[in-house]
Coordinates of N, CA and C in Angstrom, one line a residue:
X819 N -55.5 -65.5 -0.7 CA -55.9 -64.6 0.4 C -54.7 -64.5 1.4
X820 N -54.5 -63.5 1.9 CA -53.3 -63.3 3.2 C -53.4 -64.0 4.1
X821 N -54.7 -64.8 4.4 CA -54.4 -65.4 5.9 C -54.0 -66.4 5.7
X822 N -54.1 -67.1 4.8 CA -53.1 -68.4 4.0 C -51.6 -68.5 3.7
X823 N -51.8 -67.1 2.9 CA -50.4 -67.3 2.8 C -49.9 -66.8 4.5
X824 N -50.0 -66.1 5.4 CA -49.3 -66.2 6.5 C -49.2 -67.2 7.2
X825 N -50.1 -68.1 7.0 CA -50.3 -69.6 7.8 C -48.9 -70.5 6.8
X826 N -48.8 -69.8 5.8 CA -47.6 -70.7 4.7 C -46.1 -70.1 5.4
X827 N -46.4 -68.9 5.3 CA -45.3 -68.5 5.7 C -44.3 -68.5 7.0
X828 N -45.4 -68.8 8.0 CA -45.3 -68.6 9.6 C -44.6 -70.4 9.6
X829 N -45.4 -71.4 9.3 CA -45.5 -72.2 9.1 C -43.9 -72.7 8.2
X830 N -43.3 -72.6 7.2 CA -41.9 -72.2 6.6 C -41.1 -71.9 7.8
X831 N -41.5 -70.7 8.2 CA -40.3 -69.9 9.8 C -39.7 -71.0 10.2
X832 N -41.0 -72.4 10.6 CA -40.7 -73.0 11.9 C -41.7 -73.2 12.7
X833 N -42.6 -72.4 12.4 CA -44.4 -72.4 13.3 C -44.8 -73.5 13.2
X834 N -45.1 -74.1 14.4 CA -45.5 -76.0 14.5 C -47.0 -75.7 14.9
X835 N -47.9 -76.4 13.6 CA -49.3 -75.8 13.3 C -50.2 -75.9 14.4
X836 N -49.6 -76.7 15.4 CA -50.4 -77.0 16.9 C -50.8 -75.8 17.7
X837 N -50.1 -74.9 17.7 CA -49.8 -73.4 18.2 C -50.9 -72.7 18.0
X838 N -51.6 -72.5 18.9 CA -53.4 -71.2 18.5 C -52.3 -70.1 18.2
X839 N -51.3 -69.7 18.7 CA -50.9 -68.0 18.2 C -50.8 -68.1 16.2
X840 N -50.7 -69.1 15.8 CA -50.6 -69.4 14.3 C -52.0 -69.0 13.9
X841 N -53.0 -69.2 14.3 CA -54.4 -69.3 13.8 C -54.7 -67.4 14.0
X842 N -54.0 -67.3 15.7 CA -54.7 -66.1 15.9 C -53.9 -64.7 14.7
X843 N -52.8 -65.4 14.4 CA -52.1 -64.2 13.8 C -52.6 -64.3 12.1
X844 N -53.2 -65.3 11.8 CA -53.5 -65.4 10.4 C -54.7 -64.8 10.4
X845 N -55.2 -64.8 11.8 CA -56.9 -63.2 11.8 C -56.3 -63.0 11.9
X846 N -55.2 -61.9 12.6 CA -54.7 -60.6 12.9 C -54.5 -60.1 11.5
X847 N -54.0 -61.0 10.1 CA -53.5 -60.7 8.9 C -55.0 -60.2 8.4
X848 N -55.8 -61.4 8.4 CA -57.1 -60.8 7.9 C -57.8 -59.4 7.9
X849 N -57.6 -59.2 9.9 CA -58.6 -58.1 10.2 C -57.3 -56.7 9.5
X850 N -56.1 -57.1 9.7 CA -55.7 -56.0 8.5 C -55.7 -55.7 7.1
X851 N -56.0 -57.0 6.8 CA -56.3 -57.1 5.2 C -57.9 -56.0 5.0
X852 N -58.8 -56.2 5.9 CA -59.9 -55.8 5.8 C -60.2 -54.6 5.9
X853 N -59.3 -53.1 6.4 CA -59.1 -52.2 6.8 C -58.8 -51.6 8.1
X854 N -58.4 -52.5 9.1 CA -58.4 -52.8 10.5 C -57.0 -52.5 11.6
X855 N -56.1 -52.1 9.8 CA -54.5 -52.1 10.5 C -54.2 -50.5 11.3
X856 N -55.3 -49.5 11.2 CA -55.0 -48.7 12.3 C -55.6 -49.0 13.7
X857 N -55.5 -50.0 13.6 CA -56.9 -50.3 15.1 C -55.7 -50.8 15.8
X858 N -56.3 -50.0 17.4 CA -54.8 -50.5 18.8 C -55.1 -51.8 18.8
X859 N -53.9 -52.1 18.9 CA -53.6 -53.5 19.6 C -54.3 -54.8 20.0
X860 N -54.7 -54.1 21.3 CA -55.9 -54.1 22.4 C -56.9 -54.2 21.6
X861 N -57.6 -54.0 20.9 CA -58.9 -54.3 20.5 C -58.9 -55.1 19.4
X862 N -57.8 -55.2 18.8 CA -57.8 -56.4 17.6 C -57.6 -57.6 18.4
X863 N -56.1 -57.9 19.4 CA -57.1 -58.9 20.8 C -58.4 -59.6 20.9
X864 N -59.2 -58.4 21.0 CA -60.5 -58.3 21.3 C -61.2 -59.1 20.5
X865 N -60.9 -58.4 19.7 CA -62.1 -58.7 18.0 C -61.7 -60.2 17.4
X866 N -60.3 -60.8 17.8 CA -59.9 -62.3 17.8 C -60.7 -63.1 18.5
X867 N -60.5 -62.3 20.3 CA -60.5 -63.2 21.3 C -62.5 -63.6 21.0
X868 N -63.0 -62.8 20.0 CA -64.6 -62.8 20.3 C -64.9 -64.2 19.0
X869 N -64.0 -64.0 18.2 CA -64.2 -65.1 16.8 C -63.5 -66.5 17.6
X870 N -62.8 -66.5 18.2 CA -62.3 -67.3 18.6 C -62.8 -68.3 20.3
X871 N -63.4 -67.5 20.7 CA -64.1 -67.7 22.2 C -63.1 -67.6 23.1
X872 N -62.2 -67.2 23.0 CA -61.0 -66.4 24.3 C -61.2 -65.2 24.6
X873 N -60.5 -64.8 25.5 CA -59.9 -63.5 26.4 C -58.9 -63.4 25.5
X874 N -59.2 -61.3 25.4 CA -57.9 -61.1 24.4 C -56.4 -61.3 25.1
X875 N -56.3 -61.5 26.9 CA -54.9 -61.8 27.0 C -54.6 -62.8 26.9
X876 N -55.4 -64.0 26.7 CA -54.9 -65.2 25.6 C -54.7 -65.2 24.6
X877 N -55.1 -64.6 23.6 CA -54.8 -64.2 22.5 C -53.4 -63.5 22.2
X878 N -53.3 -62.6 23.0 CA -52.1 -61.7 23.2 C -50.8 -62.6 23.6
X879 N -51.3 -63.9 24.5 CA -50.3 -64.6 25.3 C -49.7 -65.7 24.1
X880 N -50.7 -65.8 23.2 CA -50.5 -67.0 22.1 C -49.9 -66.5 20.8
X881 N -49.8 -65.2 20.9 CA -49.1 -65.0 19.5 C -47.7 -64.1 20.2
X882 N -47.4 -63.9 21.3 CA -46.0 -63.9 21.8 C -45.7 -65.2 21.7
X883 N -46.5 -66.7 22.1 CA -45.4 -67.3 22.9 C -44.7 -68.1 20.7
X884 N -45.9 -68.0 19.9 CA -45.8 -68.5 18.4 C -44.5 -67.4 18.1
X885 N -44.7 -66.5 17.8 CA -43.7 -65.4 17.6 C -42.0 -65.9 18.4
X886 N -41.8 -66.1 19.5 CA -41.3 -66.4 20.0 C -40.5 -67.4 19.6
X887 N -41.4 -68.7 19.3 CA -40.7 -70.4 19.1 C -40.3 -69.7 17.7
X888 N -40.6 -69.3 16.4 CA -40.1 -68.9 15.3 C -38.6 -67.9 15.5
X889 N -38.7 -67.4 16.6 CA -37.9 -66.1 17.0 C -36.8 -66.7 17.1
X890 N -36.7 -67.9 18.4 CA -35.5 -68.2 18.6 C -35.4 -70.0 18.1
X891 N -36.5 -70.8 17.5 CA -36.2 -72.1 16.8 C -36.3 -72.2 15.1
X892 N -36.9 -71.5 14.6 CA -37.0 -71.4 13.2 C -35.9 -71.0 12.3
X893 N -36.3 -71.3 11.3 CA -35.8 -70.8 10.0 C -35.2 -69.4 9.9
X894 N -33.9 -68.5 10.2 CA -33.6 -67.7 10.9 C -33.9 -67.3 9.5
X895 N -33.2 -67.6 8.3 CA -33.7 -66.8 7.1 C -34.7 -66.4 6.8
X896 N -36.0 -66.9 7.0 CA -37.1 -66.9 6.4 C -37.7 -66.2 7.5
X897 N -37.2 -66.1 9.2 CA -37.7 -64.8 9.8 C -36.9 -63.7 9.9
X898 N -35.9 -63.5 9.3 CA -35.2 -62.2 8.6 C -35.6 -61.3 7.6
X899 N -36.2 -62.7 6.5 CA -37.2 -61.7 5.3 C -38.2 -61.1 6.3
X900 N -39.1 -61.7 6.9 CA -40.6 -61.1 6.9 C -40.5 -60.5 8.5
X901 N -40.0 -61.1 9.5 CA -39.6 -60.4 10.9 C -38.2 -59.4 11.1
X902 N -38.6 -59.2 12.5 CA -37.2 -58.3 12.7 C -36.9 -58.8 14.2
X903 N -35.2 -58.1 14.3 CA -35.3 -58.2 15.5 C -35.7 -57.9 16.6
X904 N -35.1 -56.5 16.1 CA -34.9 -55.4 16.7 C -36.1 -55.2 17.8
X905 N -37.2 -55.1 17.1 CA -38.5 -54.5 18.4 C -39.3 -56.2 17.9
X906 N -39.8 -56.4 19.1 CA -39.9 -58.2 18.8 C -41.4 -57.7 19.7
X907 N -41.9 -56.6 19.8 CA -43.3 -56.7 20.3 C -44.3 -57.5 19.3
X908 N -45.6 -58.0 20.0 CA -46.5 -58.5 19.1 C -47.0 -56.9 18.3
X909 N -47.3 -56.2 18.0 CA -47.9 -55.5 17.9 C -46.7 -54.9 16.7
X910 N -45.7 -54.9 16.9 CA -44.8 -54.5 15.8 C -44.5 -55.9 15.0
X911 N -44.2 -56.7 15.3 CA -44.3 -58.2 14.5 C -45.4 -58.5 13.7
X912 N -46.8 -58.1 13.4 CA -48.2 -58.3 13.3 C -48.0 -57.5 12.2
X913 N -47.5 -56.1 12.5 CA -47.9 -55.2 11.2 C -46.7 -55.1 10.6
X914 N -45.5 -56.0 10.8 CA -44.1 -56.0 10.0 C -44.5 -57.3 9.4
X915 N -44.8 -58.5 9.7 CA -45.4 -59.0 8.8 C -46.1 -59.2 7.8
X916 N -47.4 -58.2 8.3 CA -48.8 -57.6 7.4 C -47.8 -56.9 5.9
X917 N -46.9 -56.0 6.2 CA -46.4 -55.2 5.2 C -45.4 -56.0 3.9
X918 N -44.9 -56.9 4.9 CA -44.1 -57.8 3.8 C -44.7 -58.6 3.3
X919 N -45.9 -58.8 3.5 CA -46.7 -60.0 2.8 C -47.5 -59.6 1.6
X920 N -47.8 -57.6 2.0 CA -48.4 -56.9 1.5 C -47.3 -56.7 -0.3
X921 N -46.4 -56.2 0.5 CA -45.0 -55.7 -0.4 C -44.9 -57.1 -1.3
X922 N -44.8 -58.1 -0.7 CA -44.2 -59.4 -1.7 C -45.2 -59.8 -2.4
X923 N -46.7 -59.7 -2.3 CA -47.8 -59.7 -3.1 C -48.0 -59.1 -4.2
X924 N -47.7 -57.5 -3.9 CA -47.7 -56.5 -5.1 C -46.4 -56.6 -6.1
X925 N -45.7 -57.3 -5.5 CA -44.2 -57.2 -6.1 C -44.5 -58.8 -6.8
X926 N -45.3 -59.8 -6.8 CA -45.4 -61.1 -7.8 C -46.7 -60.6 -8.5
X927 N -47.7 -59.6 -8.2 CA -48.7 -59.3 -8.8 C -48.0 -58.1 -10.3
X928 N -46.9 -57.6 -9.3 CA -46.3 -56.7 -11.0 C -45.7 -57.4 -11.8
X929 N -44.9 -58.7 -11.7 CA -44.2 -59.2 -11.9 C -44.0 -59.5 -13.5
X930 N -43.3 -59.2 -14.7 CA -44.1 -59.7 -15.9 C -42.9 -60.6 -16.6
X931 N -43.0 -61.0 -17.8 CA -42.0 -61.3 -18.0 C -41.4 -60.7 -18.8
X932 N -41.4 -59.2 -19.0 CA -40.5 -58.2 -19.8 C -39.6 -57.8 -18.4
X933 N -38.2 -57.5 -19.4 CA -37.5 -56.7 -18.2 C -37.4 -55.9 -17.9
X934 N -37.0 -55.2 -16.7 CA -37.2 -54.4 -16.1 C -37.7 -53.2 -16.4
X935 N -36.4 -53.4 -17.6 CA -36.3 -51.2 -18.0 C -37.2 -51.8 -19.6
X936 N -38.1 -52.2 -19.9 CA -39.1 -52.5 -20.6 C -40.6 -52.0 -19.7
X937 N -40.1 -52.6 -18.7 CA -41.2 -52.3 -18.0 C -41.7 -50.7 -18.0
X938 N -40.4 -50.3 -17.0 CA -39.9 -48.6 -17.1 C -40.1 -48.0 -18.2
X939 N -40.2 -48.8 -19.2 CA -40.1 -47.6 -20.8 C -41.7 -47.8 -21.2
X940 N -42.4 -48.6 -21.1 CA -43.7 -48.9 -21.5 C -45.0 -48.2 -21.6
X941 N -45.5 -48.4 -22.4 CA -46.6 -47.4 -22.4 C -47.7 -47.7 -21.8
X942 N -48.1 -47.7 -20.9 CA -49.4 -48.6 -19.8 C -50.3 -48.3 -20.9
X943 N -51.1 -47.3 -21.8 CA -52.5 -47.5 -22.3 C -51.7 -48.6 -23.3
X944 N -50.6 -48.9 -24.1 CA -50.2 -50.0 -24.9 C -50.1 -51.2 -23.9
X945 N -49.9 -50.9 -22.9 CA -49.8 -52.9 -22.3 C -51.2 -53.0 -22.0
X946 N -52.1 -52.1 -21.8 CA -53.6 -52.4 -21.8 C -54.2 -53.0 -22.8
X947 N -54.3 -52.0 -23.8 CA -54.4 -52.4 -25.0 C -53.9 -53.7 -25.5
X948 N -52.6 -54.3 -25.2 CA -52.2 -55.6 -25.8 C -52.7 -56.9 -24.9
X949 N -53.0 -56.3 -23.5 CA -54.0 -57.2 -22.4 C -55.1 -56.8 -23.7
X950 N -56.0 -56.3 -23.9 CA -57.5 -56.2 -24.5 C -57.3 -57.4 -25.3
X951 N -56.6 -57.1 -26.1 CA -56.1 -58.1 -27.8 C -56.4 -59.5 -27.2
X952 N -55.1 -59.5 -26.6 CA -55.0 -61.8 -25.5 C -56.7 -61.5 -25.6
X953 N -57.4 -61.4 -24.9 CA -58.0 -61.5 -24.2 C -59.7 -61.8 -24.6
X954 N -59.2 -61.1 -26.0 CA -60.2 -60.7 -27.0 C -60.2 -62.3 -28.2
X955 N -58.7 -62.4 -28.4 CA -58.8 -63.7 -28.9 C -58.5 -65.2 -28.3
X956 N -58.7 -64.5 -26.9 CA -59.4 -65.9 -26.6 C -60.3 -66.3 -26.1
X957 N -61.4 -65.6 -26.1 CA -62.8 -65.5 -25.9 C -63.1 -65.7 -27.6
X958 N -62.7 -65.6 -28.2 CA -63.3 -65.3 -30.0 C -62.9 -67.2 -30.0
X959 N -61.6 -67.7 -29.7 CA -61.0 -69.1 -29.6 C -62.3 -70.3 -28.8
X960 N -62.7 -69.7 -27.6 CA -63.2 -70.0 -26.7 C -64.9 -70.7 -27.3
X961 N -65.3 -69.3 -27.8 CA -66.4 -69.0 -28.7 C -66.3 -70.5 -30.0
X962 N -65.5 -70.2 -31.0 CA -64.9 -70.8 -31.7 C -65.6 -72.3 -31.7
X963 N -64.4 -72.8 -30.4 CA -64.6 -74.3 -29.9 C -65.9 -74.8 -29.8
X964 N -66.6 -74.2 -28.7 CA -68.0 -74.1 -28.3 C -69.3 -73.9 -29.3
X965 N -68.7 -73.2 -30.6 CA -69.8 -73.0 -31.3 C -69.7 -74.7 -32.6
X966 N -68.4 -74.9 -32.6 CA -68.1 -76.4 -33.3 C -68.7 -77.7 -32.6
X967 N -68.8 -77.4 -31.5 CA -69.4 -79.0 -30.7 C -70.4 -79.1 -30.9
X968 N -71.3 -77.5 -31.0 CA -72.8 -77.6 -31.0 C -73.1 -77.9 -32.6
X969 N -72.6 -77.6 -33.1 CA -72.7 -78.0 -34.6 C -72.5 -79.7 -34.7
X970 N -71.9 -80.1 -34.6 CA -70.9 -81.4 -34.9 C -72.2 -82.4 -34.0
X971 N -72.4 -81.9 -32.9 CA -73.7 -82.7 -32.2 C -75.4 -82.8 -33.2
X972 N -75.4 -81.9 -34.2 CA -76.5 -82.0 -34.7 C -76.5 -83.3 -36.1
X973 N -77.5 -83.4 -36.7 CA -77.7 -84.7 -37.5 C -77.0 -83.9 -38.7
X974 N -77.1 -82.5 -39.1 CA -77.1 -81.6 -40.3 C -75.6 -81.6 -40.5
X975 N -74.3 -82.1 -39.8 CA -72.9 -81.5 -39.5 C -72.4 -81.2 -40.8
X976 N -72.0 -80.9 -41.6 CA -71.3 -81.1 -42.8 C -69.8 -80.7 -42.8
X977 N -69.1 -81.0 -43.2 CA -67.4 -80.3 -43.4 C -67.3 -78.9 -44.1
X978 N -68.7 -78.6 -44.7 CA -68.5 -77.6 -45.1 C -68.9 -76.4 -44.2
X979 N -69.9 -76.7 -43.5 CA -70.4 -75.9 -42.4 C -68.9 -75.9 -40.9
X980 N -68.2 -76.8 -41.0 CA -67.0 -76.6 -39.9 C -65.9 -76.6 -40.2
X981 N -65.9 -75.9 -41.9 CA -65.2 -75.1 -42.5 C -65.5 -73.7 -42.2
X982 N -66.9 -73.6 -42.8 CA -67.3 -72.1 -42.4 C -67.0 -71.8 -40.8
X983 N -67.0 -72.5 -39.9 CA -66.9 -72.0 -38.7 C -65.3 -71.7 -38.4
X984 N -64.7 -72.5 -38.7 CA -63.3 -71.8 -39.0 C -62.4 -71.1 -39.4
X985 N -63.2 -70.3 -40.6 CA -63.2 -69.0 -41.4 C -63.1 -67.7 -40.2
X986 N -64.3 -68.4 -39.1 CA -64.7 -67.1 -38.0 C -63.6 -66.8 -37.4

């Protein structure tokens, strides 16, 4: 889930877990995981400050001051990948975050172990199709196992009967 891995990630920067702006920005990831990332500012605040039992300018106050300690004591690499400098507002840090967590997600979810221009040359209804196959024999494998124990547990077992099941 995103709000984990931002709590991993924030946390890597240099985020010292003590910090409520850590908690509040790992909702902020959520409420945009959930469809929430055109919503102002100001009301995602809100919709924190209400799960949380704060005022959204605490909320607001706690993920500048988290943002911040990462900004200028952290892991300068690791807030290069996923922050910026440049506009260091909460509100632009929140959804430059959201994006690279998004992007680095999709990008280990494609991930396969053909290369590249395999990938590029591929026939998607054939890589479906050869997902179907795995998947097919190993539920038949699965099956297989499961159907030998319950045999093997009865008084009747014979070697010739967990021959025949091997045949399957």
């Amino acid at each position: 889930m995103i709000k984990e891995r931002a709590k991993e990630v924030l946390i890597k920067m240099g985020m010292p877990a003590s910090v409520n702006g850590l908690e509040y920005i790992a909702e902020a990831m959520g409420l945009f995981e959930s469809g929430s990332h055109d919503i102002k500012i100001m009301a995602l605040y809100e919709e924190i400050g209400k799960k949380h039992n704060t005022a959204n300018t605490g909320v607001e106050r706690a993920i500048r001051h988290a943002f911040g300690i990462v900004m200028t004591k952290g892991n300068q690499s690791m807030v290069k990948k996923y922050l910026s400098f440049d506009n260091t507002t909460n509100s632009n840090m929140l959804k430059l975050l959201y994006y690279r967590l998004k992007q680095e997600e999709r990008e280990t979810a494609n991930s396969k172990p053909l290369g590249a221009e395999e990938v590029i040359n591929s026939d998607p209804y054939q890589v479906l199709e050869d997902d179907m196959v795995l998947a097919i024999q190993k539920f038949v494998k699965n099956l297989k196992e499961a159907n030998s124990n319950v045999y093997c547990k009865t008084d009747q077992c014979t070697l010739r009967e967990l021959q025949g099941l091997q045949e399957l």
